Coordinates of C-alpha atoms in Angstrom, one line a residue:
M1 CA 10.0 -10.8 -33.6
A2 CA 6.3 -10.1 -34.2
I3 CA 6.9 -6.3 -34.3
R4 CA 7.3 -4.1 -37.3
A5 CA 8.4 -0.5 -37.7
R6 CA 5.8 2.2 -38.0
G7 CA 5.1 3.1 -41.6
W8 CA 5.5 -0.5 -42.7
R9 CA 3.6 -1.5 -45.8
P10 CA 2.4 -5.0 -46.6
P11 CA 4.6 -6.6 -49.3
P12 CA 3.3 -6.9 -52.8
P13 CA 1.8 -10.2 -53.8
P14 CA 4.5 -12.9 -54.3
L15 CA 5.9 -12.8 -57.8
L16 CA 5.7 -16.0 -59.8
L17 CA 8.9 -17.9 -59.2
L18 CA 10.4 -19.8 -62.1
L19 CA 12.5 -22.8 -61.1
L20 CA 16.2 -22.1 -61.7
W21 CA 17.6 -25.5 -61.0
V22 CA 21.2 -24.8 -61.7
T23 CA 21.8 -22.5 -64.6
G24 CA 19.3 -19.8 -63.8
Q25 CA 17.2 -20.7 -66.9
A26 CA 13.5 -21.2 -66.6
A27 CA 12.3 -24.8 -65.9
P28 CA 10.9 -26.5 -69.0
V29 CA 7.2 -26.9 -69.3
A30 CA 5.9 -30.3 -68.2
G31 CA 5.6 -32.8 -71.0
L32 CA 8.5 -31.6 -73.2
G33 CA 10.9 -34.4 -74.0
L34 CA 10.2 -38.0 -74.3
G35 CA 12.6 -39.6 -71.8
S36 CA 12.2 -43.0 -70.1
D37 CA 8.8 -44.6 -69.9
T38 CA 9.3 -45.2 -66.1
E39 CA 6.5 -43.7 -64.1
L40 CA 6.9 -41.2 -61.2
Q41 CA 7.8 -43.0 -58.0
I42 CA 7.4 -41.6 -54.5
E43 CA 8.8 -43.1 -51.2
R44 CA 7.5 -41.5 -48.0
R45 CA 10.6 -41.9 -45.8
F46 CA 9.2 -39.9 -42.8
V47 CA 5.6 -38.8 -42.1
P48 CA 5.0 -36.8 -38.9
D49 CA 2.4 -38.0 -36.4
E50 CA 0.4 -34.8 -36.8
C51 CA -0.5 -33.6 -40.3
P52 CA -3.2 -31.0 -40.1
R53 CA -2.7 -30.0 -43.7
T54 CA -1.2 -31.3 -46.9
V55 CA 0.0 -29.6 -50.1
R56 CA -2.6 -28.9 -52.7
S57 CA -2.3 -27.5 -56.2
G58 CA -2.1 -23.7 -55.9
D59 CA -0.3 -23.8 -52.5
F60 CA 3.0 -22.0 -51.9
V61 CA 5.7 -24.2 -50.4
R62 CA 9.2 -23.9 -48.9
Y63 CA 11.3 -27.1 -49.0
H64 CA 14.8 -28.4 -48.9
Y65 CA 16.0 -30.9 -51.4
V66 CA 19.0 -32.8 -52.7
G67 CA 19.0 -33.6 -56.4
M68 CA 20.9 -36.7 -57.6
F69 CA 21.3 -39.0 -60.6
P70 CA 20.5 -42.7 -60.3
D71 CA 24.2 -43.4 -59.6
G72 CA 24.1 -41.1 -56.5
Q73 CA 26.0 -38.2 -58.0
K74 CA 24.6 -35.0 -56.7
F75 CA 23.8 -32.3 -59.2
D76 CA 22.1 -29.7 -56.9
S77 CA 21.1 -29.0 -53.3
S78 CA 19.2 -26.3 -51.5
Y79 CA 21.2 -27.1 -48.4
D80 CA 24.4 -26.0 -50.2
R81 CA 22.8 -22.6 -50.6
D82 CA 21.5 -22.5 -47.0
S83 CA 18.1 -21.5 -48.3
T84 CA 14.9 -23.3 -48.9
F85 CA 13.3 -23.5 -52.4
N86 CA 10.2 -21.4 -52.4
V87 CA 7.6 -21.9 -55.2
F88 CA 3.9 -22.3 -56.0
V89 CA 2.7 -25.9 -56.7
G90 CA 0.7 -26.8 -59.7
K91 CA 1.2 -23.6 -61.6
G92 CA 3.9 -24.7 -64.1
Q93 CA 6.8 -23.2 -62.1
L94 CA 8.3 -26.7 -61.4
I95 CA 9.1 -29.7 -63.6
A96 CA 6.0 -31.8 -63.9
G97 CA 7.3 -34.6 -61.8
M98 CA 8.0 -32.3 -58.9
D99 CA 4.7 -30.6 -59.2
Q100 CA 3.0 -34.0 -58.8
A101 CA 5.4 -35.3 -56.1
L102 CA 4.8 -32.4 -53.7
V103 CA 1.0 -32.8 -53.7
G104 CA -0.2 -34.4 -50.5
M105 CA 3.0 -33.7 -48.4
C106 CA 2.8 -32.7 -44.8
V107 CA 5.1 -30.1 -43.2
N108 CA 8.2 -32.0 -41.9
E109 CA 7.4 -35.0 -44.2
R110 CA 10.4 -36.4 -46.1
R111 CA 10.0 -38.0 -49.5
F112 CA 12.4 -39.7 -51.9
V113 CA 11.1 -39.0 -55.4
K114 CA 12.2 -40.7 -58.7
I115 CA 11.2 -38.6 -61.6
P116 CA 11.4 -40.1 -65.2
S117 CA 12.9 -38.0 -67.9
K118 CA 9.5 -37.3 -69.5
L119 CA 8.4 -35.5 -66.3
A120 CA 11.8 -33.8 -65.9
Y121 CA 14.0 -32.3 -68.5
G122 CA 13.3 -34.8 -71.3
S123 CA 15.6 -35.3 -74.3
E124 CA 17.1 -31.8 -74.0
G125 CA 18.3 -31.9 -70.5
V126 CA 20.2 -28.9 -69.1
S127 CA 23.4 -28.1 -70.9
G128 CA 26.5 -28.9 -68.8
V129 CA 24.4 -30.0 -65.9
I130 CA 21.7 -32.6 -66.7
P131 CA 22.2 -34.9 -69.6
P132 CA 19.3 -35.6 -72.0
D133 CA 16.8 -38.3 -71.0
S134 CA 18.1 -38.3 -67.4
I135 CA 16.1 -39.9 -64.6
L136 CA 16.3 -37.6 -61.5
H137 CA 16.2 -38.5 -57.8
F138 CA 15.1 -35.9 -55.2
D139 CA 15.3 -36.2 -51.4
V140 CA 12.7 -33.6 -50.4
L141 CA 11.9 -32.2 -46.9
L142 CA 8.8 -29.9 -46.7
M143 CA 9.3 -26.9 -44.4
D144 CA 6.3 -24.7 -45.0
I145 CA 3.0 -24.5 -46.8
W146 CA 0.4 -21.8 -47.2
N147 CA -2.2 -20.5 -49.6
S148 CA -3.0 -16.9 -50.6
E149 CA -6.5 -17.5 -49.3
D150 CA -5.2 -18.5 -45.8
Q151 CA -6.1 -16.4 -42.8
V152 CA -4.7 -16.3 -39.3
Q153 CA -5.4 -19.5 -37.4
I154 CA -6.0 -19.5 -33.7
H155 CA -6.0 -22.5 -31.4
T156 CA -6.6 -21.8 -27.7
Y157 CA -5.3 -24.6 -25.5
F158 CA -5.8 -23.0 -22.1
K159 CA -8.4 -20.4 -21.0
P160 CA -8.9 -19.4 -17.3
A161 CA -12.2 -20.0 -15.7
S162 CA -12.6 -16.2 -15.0
C163 CA -12.2 -13.9 -18.0
P164 CA -13.6 -10.5 -17.0
R165 CA -12.0 -8.8 -20.0
T166 CA -10.4 -9.6 -23.4
I167 CA -8.0 -7.8 -25.6
Q168 CA -9.6 -5.0 -27.7
V169 CA -8.1 -2.7 -30.3
S170 CA -5.8 0.0 -28.7
D171 CA -5.2 -2.1 -25.5
F172 CA -1.7 -2.4 -24.2
V173 CA -0.6 -6.0 -23.5
R174 CA 2.3 -7.8 -22.0
Y175 CA 2.8 -11.4 -23.2
H176 CA 5.4 -14.2 -23.4
Y177 CA 5.8 -16.1 -26.6
N178 CA 7.8 -18.8 -28.5
G179 CA 8.1 -18.1 -32.2
T180 CA 8.6 -21.0 -34.5
F181 CA 8.4 -21.8 -38.2
L182 CA 5.8 -24.2 -39.4
D183 CA 8.3 -27.1 -39.1
G184 CA 8.8 -26.3 -35.4
T185 CA 12.2 -24.5 -35.7
L186 CA 12.5 -21.9 -33.0
F187 CA 13.4 -18.5 -34.3
D188 CA 12.7 -16.3 -31.2
S189 CA 11.4 -16.5 -27.6
S190 CA 10.6 -13.9 -25.0
H191 CA 11.2 -16.6 -22.4
N192 CA 14.9 -16.8 -23.4
R193 CA 15.2 -13.1 -22.8
M194 CA 13.3 -13.4 -19.5
K195 CA 11.3 -10.4 -20.5
T196 CA 7.7 -10.0 -21.7
Y197 CA 6.9 -8.5 -25.1
D198 CA 5.0 -5.2 -24.4
T199 CA 3.0 -3.5 -27.1
Y200 CA -0.3 -1.9 -28.2
V201 CA -2.6 -4.1 -30.2
G202 CA -4.5 -3.2 -33.3
I203 CA -2.8 0.1 -34.1
G204 CA 0.0 -1.1 -36.4
W205 CA 2.8 -1.8 -33.9
L206 CA 2.7 -5.5 -34.7
I207 CA 2.6 -7.5 -37.9
P208 CA -1.0 -7.8 -39.1
G209 CA -1.4 -11.4 -38.2
M210 CA -0.3 -10.9 -34.6
D211 CA -2.5 -7.8 -34.3
K212 CA -5.5 -10.0 -35.3
G213 CA -4.4 -13.1 -33.4
L214 CA -4.2 -11.4 -30.0
L215 CA -7.7 -9.9 -30.1
G216 CA -10.1 -11.6 -27.7
M217 CA -7.5 -13.1 -25.4
C218 CA -8.0 -13.2 -21.6
V219 CA -5.2 -12.7 -19.1
G220 CA -3.8 -16.1 -18.4
E221 CA -5.0 -17.5 -21.7
K222 CA -2.6 -19.5 -23.9
R223 CA -3.1 -19.9 -27.6
I224 CA -1.2 -20.8 -30.7
I225 CA -1.4 -18.2 -33.5
T226 CA -0.4 -19.4 -37.0
I227 CA 0.3 -16.6 -39.5
P228 CA 0.8 -16.8 -43.3
P229 CA 3.7 -14.8 -44.6
F230 CA 1.6 -12.2 -46.4
L231 CA 0.3 -11.3 -42.9
A232 CA 3.8 -11.5 -41.4
Y233 CA 7.1 -10.6 -43.0
G234 CA 6.2 -11.4 -46.6
E235 CA 8.7 -12.0 -49.4
D236 CA 11.7 -10.4 -47.8
G237 CA 11.5 -11.8 -44.3
D238 CA 12.9 -9.7 -41.5
G239 CA 16.4 -9.6 -42.9
K240 CA 17.8 -11.6 -40.0
D241 CA 16.1 -14.6 -38.5
I242 CA 13.0 -15.0 -40.6
P243 CA 13.4 -16.0 -44.3
G244 CA 11.1 -14.7 -47.0
Q245 CA 7.7 -16.3 -47.5
A246 CA 7.8 -18.0 -44.0
S247 CA 4.7 -18.9 -42.1
L248 CA 5.1 -18.2 -38.4
V249 CA 3.7 -19.9 -35.4
F250 CA 3.5 -18.0 -32.1
D251 CA 2.7 -19.8 -28.8
V252 CA 1.4 -16.9 -26.7
A253 CA 0.7 -16.6 -23.0
L254 CA -1.0 -13.3 -22.0
L255 CA 0.2 -11.9 -18.7
D256 CA -1.3 -8.4 -18.6
L257 CA -3.8 -6.2 -20.3
H258 CA -4.9 -2.6 -19.9
N259 CA -6.1 0.4 -21.8
P260 CA -4.5 3.9 -21.4
K261 CA -8.0 5.1 -20.6
D262 CA -8.5 2.7 -17.7
G263 CA -9.0 3.9 -14.2
I264 CA -8.6 1.7 -11.1
S265 CA -11.1 -1.0 -10.4
I266 CA -12.3 -2.0 -6.9
E267 CA -13.8 -5.3 -5.8
N268 CA -15.1 -5.4 -2.3
K269 CA -14.3 -8.7 -0.6
V270 CA -15.5 -8.1 3.0
V271 CA -17.3 -5.0 4.2
P272 CA -18.1 -4.8 7.9
E273 CA -21.8 -4.5 8.8
N274 CA -21.0 -1.7 11.2
C275 CA -19.0 1.0 9.4
E276 CA -19.3 4.3 11.3
R277 CA -16.8 6.0 9.2
Q278 CA -15.1 5.7 5.8
S279 CA -11.6 6.9 5.0
Q280 CA -11.1 10.3 3.5
T281 CA -8.3 12.4 2.1
G282 CA -5.8 13.2 4.8
D283 CA -6.5 10.1 6.9
F284 CA -3.6 8.0 8.0
L285 CA -4.1 4.3 7.3
R286 CA -2.5 1.1 8.5
Y287 CA -3.2 -1.8 6.2
H288 CA -1.9 -5.2 5.2
Y289 CA -1.7 -6.2 1.6
N290 CA -0.6 -8.8 -0.9
G291 CA 0.7 -7.4 -4.2
T292 CA 0.5 -9.4 -7.4
L293 CA 0.6 -8.9 -11.1
L294 CA -2.5 -9.5 -13.2
D295 CA -1.4 -13.1 -13.9
G296 CA -1.1 -13.8 -10.2
T297 CA 2.7 -13.4 -9.9
F298 CA 3.6 -12.3 -6.4
F299 CA 5.8 -9.2 -6.0
D300 CA 5.3 -8.0 -2.4
S301 CA 3.4 -8.5 0.8
S302 CA 3.2 -6.6 4.1
Y303 CA 2.4 -10.0 5.8
S304 CA 5.8 -11.3 4.9
R305 CA 7.4 -8.5 6.9
N306 CA 4.9 -9.0 9.7
R307 CA 4.2 -5.3 9.7
T308 CA 1.4 -3.1 8.3
F309 CA 2.0 -0.5 5.6
D310 CA 1.3 2.9 7.2
T311 CA 0.6 6.0 5.1
Y312 CA -1.4 9.1 4.6
I313 CA -3.9 8.8 1.7
G314 CA -4.9 11.3 -0.9
Q315 CA -1.7 13.3 -0.5
G316 CA 0.7 11.6 -2.9
Y317 CA 2.6 9.4 -0.4
V318 CA 1.6 6.3 -2.4
I319 CA 1.1 5.6 -6.1
A320 CA -1.9 7.4 -7.6
G321 CA -4.0 4.3 -8.0
M322 CA -3.6 3.3 -4.3
D323 CA -4.2 6.9 -3.2
E324 CA -7.6 6.6 -4.9
G325 CA -8.3 3.0 -4.1
L326 CA -7.9 3.5 -0.3
L327 CA -10.5 6.2 -0.1
G328 CA -13.9 5.2 1.2
V329 CA -12.8 2.1 3.1
C330 CA -14.1 0.9 6.4
I331 CA -12.0 -0.3 9.3
G332 CA -11.7 -4.1 8.9
E333 CA -12.7 -4.0 5.2
K334 CA -11.0 -6.2 2.6
R335 CA -11.0 -5.1 -1.0
R336 CA -9.1 -5.8 -4.2
I337 CA -7.7 -2.8 -6.0
V338 CA -6.5 -3.2 -9.6
V339 CA -4.2 -0.4 -10.7
P340 CA -3.3 0.2 -14.4
P341 CA 0.4 1.1 -14.9
H342 CA -0.2 4.8 -15.7
L343 CA -1.6 5.0 -12.1
G344 CA 1.1 2.7 -10.8
Y345 CA 4.7 2.5 -11.7
G346 CA 4.4 3.4 -15.4
E347 CA 6.5 2.1 -18.3
E348 CA 9.6 1.8 -16.2
G349 CA 8.2 -0.3 -13.3
R350 CA 10.2 -0.6 -10.2
G351 CA 13.4 -2.5 -9.4
K352 CA 14.2 -4.5 -6.3
N353 CA 14.2 -1.5 -4.0
H354 CA 11.3 -1.3 -1.6
L355 CA 12.1 2.3 -0.7
E356 CA 10.8 3.4 -4.1
S357 CA 7.3 2.3 -3.2
L358 CA 7.1 5.3 -0.9
K359 CA 7.7 7.6 -3.9
I360 CA 10.3 9.5 -1.8
T361 CA 14.0 9.6 -1.4
E362 CA 16.2 10.2 1.6
P363 CA 17.2 13.7 0.5
E364 CA 13.5 14.6 0.3
V365 CA 13.0 13.3 3.8
L366 CA 15.9 15.3 5.1
H367 CA 14.5 18.5 3.5
G368 CA 11.2 18.1 5.3
K369 CA 9.2 16.4 2.6
G370 CA 7.5 13.0 2.6
P371 CA 6.1 11.2 5.7
G372 CA 9.0 12.1 7.9
P373 CA 12.4 10.7 8.9
L374 CA 11.0 8.2 11.3
R375 CA 8.9 6.5 8.6
F376 CA 11.9 6.5 6.3
H377 CA 14.1 4.8 8.7
Q378 CA 11.4 2.3 9.7
V379 CA 11.3 1.2 6.1
L380 CA 15.1 1.2 5.8
Q381 CA 15.2 -1.0 8.9
D382 CA 12.7 -3.4 7.3
I383 CA 15.0 -3.8 4.3
L384 CA 18.2 -4.2 6.3
M385 CA 16.6 -6.8 8.6
A386 CA 14.8 -8.7 5.8
P387 CA 16.2 -12.0 4.5
K388 CA 18.0 -11.8 1.2
A389 CA 15.2 -13.8 -0.5
E390 CA 12.6 -11.3 0.7
I391 CA 14.6 -8.3 -0.5
T392 CA 14.8 -9.9 -3.9
A393 CA 11.0 -10.0 -4.1
L394 CA 10.3 -6.6 -2.7
G395 CA 9.1 -4.1 -5.2
N396 CA 10.2 -6.1 -8.3
I397 CA 7.6 -4.7 -10.7
P398 CA 8.1 -4.9 -14.5
G399 CA 7.4 -1.9 -16.7
S400 CA 3.8 -1.3 -17.9
A401 CA 2.5 -3.8 -15.3
V402 CA -1.1 -3.8 -14.0
L403 CA -1.0 -4.3 -10.3
V404 CA -3.4 -6.1 -8.0
F405 CA -3.5 -5.3 -4.3
D406 CA -5.6 -7.4 -1.9
I407 CA -5.8 -5.1 1.1
H408 CA -7.1 -5.5 4.7
V409 CA -7.6 -2.2 6.5
I410 CA -6.5 -2.5 10.1
D411 CA -7.2 1.0 11.2
F412 CA -7.2 4.6 10.2
H413 CA -7.4 8.0 11.9
N414 CA -7.0 11.7 11.1
P415 CA -4.4 13.9 12.8
S416 CA -7.3 16.1 13.8
D417 CA -9.2 13.3 15.6
S418 CA -9.7 13.3 19.4
I419 CA -10.6 10.4 21.6
S420 CA -14.0 8.7 21.3
I421 CA -15.9 7.7 24.4
T422 CA -18.8 5.3 24.6
S423 CA -20.4 4.6 28.0
H424 CA -21.9 1.1 28.2
Y425 CA -23.0 1.1 31.8
K426 CA -23.5 3.7 34.6
P427 CA -24.6 2.7 38.2
P428 CA -27.8 4.4 39.5
D429 CA -25.7 6.7 41.8
C430 CA -23.2 8.3 39.5
S431 CA -22.8 11.7 41.1
V432 CA -19.1 11.6 42.0
L433 CA -17.1 11.9 38.8
S434 CA -13.4 11.5 38.4
K435 CA -11.3 14.6 38.0
K436 CA -7.6 15.6 37.8
G437 CA -5.7 14.6 40.9
D438 CA -8.1 11.7 41.8
Y439 CA -6.5 8.3 42.5
L440 CA -8.2 5.6 40.3
K441 CA -8.2 1.9 40.3
Y442 CA -9.6 0.3 37.2
H443 CA -9.6 -2.8 34.9
Y444 CA -9.1 -2.6 31.2
N445 CA -8.7 -4.7 28.0
A446 CA -6.5 -3.0 25.4
S447 CA -6.8 -4.0 21.8
L448 CA -6.3 -2.7 18.2
L449 CA -9.3 -1.7 16.1
D450 CA -9.2 -5.1 14.4
G451 CA -9.8 -6.8 17.7
T452 CA -6.2 -7.9 18.3
L453 CA -5.8 -8.0 22.1
L454 CA -2.7 -6.2 23.4
D455 CA -3.0 -6.3 27.2
S456 CA -5.6 -7.0 29.9
T457 CA -5.5 -6.3 33.6
W458 CA -8.2 -9.0 34.1
N459 CA -5.8 -11.5 32.7
L460 CA -3.1 -10.3 35.2
G461 CA -5.6 -10.4 38.1
K462 CA -4.8 -6.9 39.4
T463 CA -6.1 -3.4 38.7
Y464 CA -4.2 -0.6 37.1
N465 CA -3.8 2.4 39.5
I466 CA -3.0 6.0 38.5
V467 CA -3.4 9.5 39.6
L468 CA -5.5 11.3 37.0
G469 CA -3.7 14.2 35.3
S470 CA -0.3 13.3 36.6
G471 CA 1.2 11.9 33.3
Q472 CA 1.2 8.3 34.4
V473 CA -0.8 7.2 31.3
V474 CA -0.9 8.4 27.7
L475 CA -2.8 11.6 27.1
G476 CA -5.7 9.9 25.4
M477 CA -6.2 7.5 28.3
D478 CA -6.0 10.4 30.8
M479 CA -8.8 12.2 28.9
G480 CA -10.8 9.0 28.6
L481 CA -10.9 8.4 32.4
R482 CA -12.2 11.8 33.3
E483 CA -15.8 12.4 34.5
M484 CA -16.2 8.7 35.2
C485 CA -18.0 7.2 38.3
V486 CA -17.2 4.1 40.2
G487 CA -18.8 1.1 38.6
E488 CA -19.1 2.7 35.1
K489 CA -18.0 0.8 32.0
R490 CA -16.9 2.6 28.9
T491 CA -14.9 2.1 25.7
V492 CA -12.3 4.7 24.8
I493 CA -10.8 4.8 21.3
I494 CA -7.5 6.7 21.2
P495 CA -5.8 7.9 18.0
P496 CA -2.0 7.4 17.9
H497 CA -1.1 11.1 18.4
L498 CA -2.9 10.8 21.8
G499 CA -1.5 7.3 22.3
Y500 CA 1.9 5.9 21.5
G501 CA 2.5 7.8 18.3
E502 CA 4.5 6.7 15.2
A503 CA 7.0 4.7 17.3
G504 CA 4.5 2.6 19.3
V505 CA 5.9 0.3 21.9
D506 CA 8.5 -2.2 20.7
G507 CA 7.0 -5.7 20.8
E508 CA 3.7 -4.5 22.3
V509 CA 2.0 -1.7 20.4
P510 CA 2.5 -1.1 16.6
G511 CA 3.5 2.3 15.4
S512 CA 0.7 4.7 14.5
A513 CA -1.9 2.3 16.0
V514 CA -5.4 3.4 17.0
L515 CA -6.1 1.8 20.5
V516 CA -9.3 0.6 22.0
F517 CA -9.6 0.4 25.8
D518 CA -12.6 -1.3 27.4
I519 CA -12.5 0.1 31.0
E520 CA -14.3 -0.5 34.3
L521 CA -13.7 1.9 37.1
L522 CA -13.5 0.1 40.5
E523 CA -12.3 2.6 43.0
L524 CA -11.9 6.4 43.2
V525 CA -10.0 8.3 46.0
A526 CA -10.6 12.0 45.7
G527 CA -7.5 13.9 45.1
L528 CA -6.4 17.2 46.5
P529 CA -7.0 20.6 44.8
E530 CA -4.6 21.3 42.0
G531 CA -1.2 22.4 43.3
Y532 CA -1.5 20.7 46.7
M533 CA 0.1 17.6 47.9
F534 CA -1.1 17.9 51.6
I535 CA -4.0 19.6 53.1
W536 CA -5.5 20.1 56.6
N537 CA -9.0 18.8 57.2
G538 CA -9.7 21.2 59.9
E539 CA -8.5 24.5 61.4
V540 CA -4.7 25.0 61.3
S541 CA -3.2 25.4 64.8
A542 CA -1.9 28.9 65.5
N543 CA 1.1 27.4 67.1
L544 CA 1.9 25.0 64.3
F545 CA 5.7 25.4 64.4
E546 CA 5.8 24.9 68.2
E547 CA 3.7 21.7 67.9
I548 CA 6.2 20.3 65.3
D549 CA 9.3 21.5 67.4
K550 CA 8.6 19.1 70.2
D551 CA 12.0 19.6 71.9
G552 CA 11.6 23.4 71.8
N553 CA 15.1 24.1 70.4
G554 CA 13.7 26.4 67.7
E555 CA 14.8 24.0 64.9
V556 CA 12.8 21.3 63.1
L557 CA 14.7 18.3 61.5
L558 CA 13.3 16.1 58.8
E559 CA 12.6 13.3 61.3
E560 CA 10.5 15.6 63.5
F561 CA 8.7 17.0 60.5
S562 CA 7.9 13.6 59.1
E563 CA 6.7 12.2 62.4
Y564 CA 4.3 15.1 62.9
I565 CA 2.8 15.0 59.4
H566 CA 2.2 11.3 59.5
A567 CA 0.5 11.7 62.9
Q568 CA -1.9 14.3 61.4
V569 CA -2.8 12.0 58.5
A570 CA -3.3 9.0 60.9
S571 CA -5.7 11.1 63.1
G572 CA -7.6 12.4 60.1
K573 CA -6.6 16.0 60.7
G574 CA -4.5 16.1 57.4
K575 CA -4.4 14.4 54.1
L576 CA -1.6 13.5 51.6
A577 CA -2.3 13.4 47.9
P578 CA -3.4 9.8 47.1
G579 CA -1.4 7.6 44.7
F580 CA 2.0 9.1 45.4
D581 CA 4.9 8.0 47.7
A582 CA 4.0 9.5 51.1
E583 CA 7.7 9.8 52.2
M584 CA 8.6 11.6 49.0
I585 CA 5.8 14.1 49.5
V586 CA 6.8 14.8 53.1
K587 CA 10.5 15.1 52.1
N588 CA 9.5 17.6 49.4
M589 CA 7.4 19.6 51.9
F590 CA 10.3 19.8 54.3
T591 CA 12.7 20.9 51.5
N592 CA 10.3 23.6 50.5
Q593 CA 10.4 24.9 54.2
D594 CA 14.2 24.5 54.5
R595 CA 14.8 27.7 52.5
N596 CA 18.5 28.0 53.1
G597 CA 19.1 24.3 52.6
D598 CA 20.9 23.6 55.9
G599 CA 18.8 20.5 56.7
K600 CA 16.7 22.2 59.4
V601 CA 13.8 24.6 59.5
T602 CA 13.7 27.6 61.8
A603 CA 10.7 29.6 62.9
E604 CA 11.8 32.4 60.6
E605 CA 11.8 30.0 57.6
F606 CA 8.6 28.2 58.4
K607 CA 5.6 29.6 56.4
L608 CA 2.2 28.3 55.3
K609 CA 1.2 28.3 51.7
D610 CA -1.2 31.0 50.6
Q611 CA -4.4 30.6 52.6
E612 CA -7.4 28.8 51.1
A613 CA -10.3 27.9 53.4
K614 CA -9.4 24.6 55.1
H615 CA -6.8 23.9 52.4
D616 CA -3.5 25.0 53.8
E617 CA -0.3 23.3 52.9
L618 CA 3.1 23.6 54.4

């Protein structure tokens, strides 16, 4: 109700109103007629507790009245016309008795006034309505009072402790208000519509009094703005709810404030002392956040879903303000990012649909755009599994809202990253280094970059044992264990594309998580050359087939073959690849020799693998 159309012009100064009691004729000038000698009598039937101002000569008033003769017969009433009587006091526009009777009244005060004939219509009366020499009784209720010299009145009854910025000309604001007349009658309320009033200030989008009354407010501030009619809707009112010449009172609570020229603002809360790298365009971040409006109203939180928000930055996957605000962060950093609406969700805001926060739609995903189908369905699953109350809160952002994100960066990486290795201790003799095929026994602690412990072999009381290069661990761990000597301690940082990827491990490793492994190598058993699962440690017998075929029948069965190979290993003449199932290796060796697949190997089938000095394999 405080808005006005563009091109609005202030109303002309109020015309002098001549009192037309009943007939439409001008009220007689005070002092005409000689009526009764009875003096003016005033009875104050109700006086409000608060009376900041009373009627003075020269003020403009709006009041209701009932006019009666001494016998109680009514001769006029403003209530019957459903309109207050509006007039200047003390300027001869009223009968003399009423001019005097209104002086000193408070808004909402009710007076019973007895006016003698000499201060009313005297010996002439009003033909057909008021007989000559009539004493008149008026029951008066004052509704409004103002003076042409009045200005906008501002009373701040709450101001927040922190006020980093106040409303200036050309700012865009969102506020709630209750609009009343001076007597307290409500004529409008944004609260009843459950929607803020959103507008620019100081550029003519509001009535002049509101334009002035909002200047200097802080977000969270509450003030009462009292506006005289010539700075509001003037003589004509608004044609609907606000009558002409009405003073207006707005009880305003400011919720939001920005300027179209604003950029984001960043406040660092916690910055780690050790920050080896800051985020850059193209990095993939995992972070937690609380999202609020500028007045503190909560709209979303990754914590409530117990899952980080994961995204690329600087590439348009998130709103522009967050794309910018997430650049230059350190792992573990906490910062507040304030995003103006033109870098957030604009004039339209966002409804209760969390998918919209990704700025993508399912068709875009299916056509190869956005962060990929996996990410889309992860978010979809979040929504489907969330409680109804949580879904209601997700993404509920009003139009033109300034957004405040309190973020905590858990980790980030770049798709081009490789592993990072830091060696903390090497024993004096560190000449034998791990290589592909070696059998390793090691301890580790696995954690996220923020220090969250995921797993520990020390806690389990047993080592983790693998064959290096055999695919028994993620690629990043396989790379991190190479060229390590027994007794060495190192930290290996593994980006997700060399770890557990976008999917992670359900209940154990979050999706797209950078992993930190603190490793100590305890044992190394040298493996066999690449491509070999068994080798001879000495010269190979020229009569190898005959030695295996103990019964001399020209056929070797699996049992004979296995017994022979295990005997060679036990005597130190042969060696099986460490870390694998020995029986499975032997069986595979036999199957390789049984070329026709009949379950037995003949002399014609039996062949050695290509010769390599002292490294022959069956």
